[in-house]
Amino acid sequence: MKNLLTRRDFVRLGSTTAVAAAALKTTLLEPSPAWSTETSGDKVRYASIGMGVRGCDVLKAALLVPNGECVAVCDLYDGRLRAGREIVKTQIPETKNYREILDRKDVDAVIIAVPDHLHRRIVEDACAAGKDVYCEKPMSHNVEDGFAMVAAAQKNKRIMQVGSQRVSSIVCVKAREIYQSGKLGDVCFMEGHSDRNSPSGAWVYPIPPDASDKTIEWAGFIQDAPPHGFDAVRFFRWRCFQDYGEGLAGDLYVHLMSGIQFIAGVNAPPQTALSTGGLYQFRDGRDFPDLIQTLYQYPKFQAYLRCNLNNEAGENITFRGTKGTMVVEYDRVTFTPQDTRPQPEGYSINGWPTDLRTQYLAQWAADHPPTPPLETQLDEVEVFEAPRGYNDTVDHVANFFNSVRTRKPPVENEEFGNHAALACHMANYSYFNRSVAVWDAGAQKIRS
């Protein structure tokens, strides 16, 4: 699709010697085989609980998967129920009480896209009602909630998929293939960032003009949270408040962390986390920072993550190995080889006398006879691109539906999702406590 290095590509890769010396190869990735137009067998009948921004996005993606059928929608706000009807484009039942969804016999599974503090309650109730669960990220609001949700899914033998859709992306699948091939060499450091610079990116969403305690079921929203009078700002911008969300770590770190786990084959929380940051621009009453940076320690590598709402820099994860560098973006993965070809020392011998420098260089040349030019060239810089318009959420929902039908584990089950969420909780713990967050696996707690 794109065989030439565009100016944008060159800026992304960087005008380094390695890039200039190596050939460039661009490959268009094939669509995921996880789903197709195959519709044989019973469809997965699902209901969507939570029709906010992300709930609508997931529902739109689910409607593109042939082996699923939406049979009901649920939300606490009248306007979002109308939005759900408009997306489905058919007359289906709607309710503000999610328990009515769970009582329905025609519901096989539920898509849960509600504020983080409500995840545990609805997941536990859904599993107890015999429904399979797709739960948006981050899986949990706190450490205790996460382990309770794992127990609920496993006790009731339910399929549970957590909604960090990057792990189903054909881009991340290719990145994992490269990582596991050994082309990167030893990887001891990874870094990722997700940076924005707009009010919308900082969750300063507009409040609908009809928002009131008449159109919003406030009691349903405030359950499992500290008591608070009706506040439309808290309802629509809940990610800004610790009572309901997990801030930048829960909203954005979780994508980076789930990508790192998936690509590197890690399914465990980090050993430690050390965060710093602050609230610089969006001093609007929120109690989360608008800049956070965290250094994570794992047994075999370190990972540095950053989220900054004060400068637009996009999102990517970089894996830095002894033999190469891999950059993973939403729509592409780029592998750039490191130049590790043997070279004579050219710096420290500047402090030697001329005769010793000459002797050293002659001996080095004797020990390293010339090789044919083709054998000394760097490997290609490889770029793998997703097709234009690719949507990894469609693949993630399709993976979930296939698991519901086959009863095989999904790509991001409750344990994987819990480990990614724990990394987010550790980042926030370190930030707010101004200390290193240490994971105590035996006690299942974060300690200083």
PDB file of N, CA and C in Angstrom, residues 75 83 128 156 161 172 198 232 293 295-296 311 317-318 387 443:
ATOM      1  N   ASP A  75     -28.528   2.547  30.630  1.00  0.00           N
ATOM      2  CA  ASP A  75     -27.725   3.670  31.084  1.00  0.00           C
ATOM      3  C   ASP A  75     -28.535   4.453  32.117  1.00  0.00           C
ATOM      4  N   ALA A  83     -29.199   7.718  22.606  1.00  0.00           N
ATOM      5  CA  ALA A  83     -28.029   7.504  21.757  1.00  0.00           C
ATOM      6  C   ALA A  83     -27.865   6.019  21.431  1.00  0.00           C
ATOM      7  N   ALA A 128     -22.834 -13.911  38.529  1.00  0.00           N
ATOM      8  CA  ALA A 128     -23.767 -14.699  39.338  1.00  0.00           C
ATOM      9  C   ALA A 128     -25.038 -15.014  38.560  1.00  0.00           C
ATOM     10  N   ASN A 156     -18.009 -18.667  38.929  1.00  0.00           N
ATOM     11  CA  ASN A 156     -19.212 -18.903  38.127  1.00  0.00           C
ATOM     12  C   ASN A 156     -18.902 -19.425  36.722  1.00  0.00           C
ATOM     13  N   GLN A 161     -13.707 -10.864  29.362  1.00  0.00           N
ATOM     14  CA  GLN A 161     -12.705 -10.150  28.569  1.00  0.00           C
ATOM     15  C   GLN A 161     -12.650  -8.710  29.059  1.00  0.00           C
ATOM     16  N   CYS A 172      -0.223  -5.073  17.352  1.00  0.00           N
ATOM     17  CA  CYS A 172       0.420  -5.650  18.541  1.00  0.00           C
ATOM     18  C   CYS A 172       0.757  -7.122  18.342  1.00  0.00           C
ATOM     19  N   SER A 198      -5.625  19.094  24.906  1.00  0.00           N
ATOM     20  CA  SER A 198      -6.926  19.679  24.599  1.00  0.00           C
ATOM     21  C   SER A 198      -7.853  19.449  25.783  1.00  0.00           C
ATOM     22  N   ALA A 232     -23.694  17.288  37.909  1.00  0.00           N
ATOM     23  CA  ALA A 232     -23.563  16.831  36.526  1.00  0.00           C
ATOM     24  C   ALA A 232     -22.106  16.770  36.097  1.00  0.00           C
ATOM     25  N   GLN A 293       4.373  10.558  35.578  1.00  0.00           N
ATOM     26  CA  GLN A 293       5.443   9.732  35.026  1.00  0.00           C
ATOM     27  C   GLN A 293       5.744   8.626  36.035  1.00  0.00           C
ATOM     28  N   LEU A 295       8.123   4.959  36.789  1.00  0.00           N
ATOM     29  CA  LEU A 295       9.150   3.975  36.474  1.00  0.00           C
ATOM     30  C   LEU A 295       8.782   2.666  37.162  1.00  0.00           C
ATOM     31  N   TYR A 296       8.580   1.624  36.345  1.00  0.00           N
ATOM     32  CA  TYR A 296       8.204   0.305  36.852  1.00  0.00           C
ATOM     33  C   TYR A 296       9.410  -0.634  36.817  1.00  0.00           C
ATOM     34  N   ASN A 311       0.735  18.737  26.414  1.00  0.00           N
ATOM     35  CA  ASN A 311       1.471  18.780  25.149  1.00  0.00           C
ATOM     36  C   ASN A 311       1.066  17.576  24.315  1.00  0.00           C
ATOM     37  N   ILE A 317       4.617   2.900  22.192  1.00  0.00           N
ATOM     38  CA  ILE A 317       5.447   2.129  23.113  1.00  0.00           C
ATOM     39  C   ILE A 317       6.724   1.775  22.370  1.00  0.00           C
ATOM     40  N   THR A 318       7.867   1.999  22.998  1.00  0.00           N
ATOM     41  CA  THR A 318       9.153   1.705  22.386  1.00  0.00           C
ATOM     42  C   THR A 318       9.870   0.621  23.179  1.00  0.00           C
ATOM     43  N   PRO A 387      -4.312  -1.742   7.767  1.00  0.00           N
ATOM     44  CA  PRO A 387      -5.064  -1.144   6.655  1.00  0.00           C
ATOM     45  C   PRO A 387      -5.726   0.164   7.076  1.00  0.00           C
ATOM     46  N   ALA A 443       0.237 -10.966  50.249  1.00  0.00           N
ATOM     47  CA  ALA A 443      -0.881 -10.281  50.915  1.00  0.00           C
ATOM     48  C   ALA A 443      -1.862  -9.677  49.919  1.00  0.00           C
TER      49      ALA A 443
END
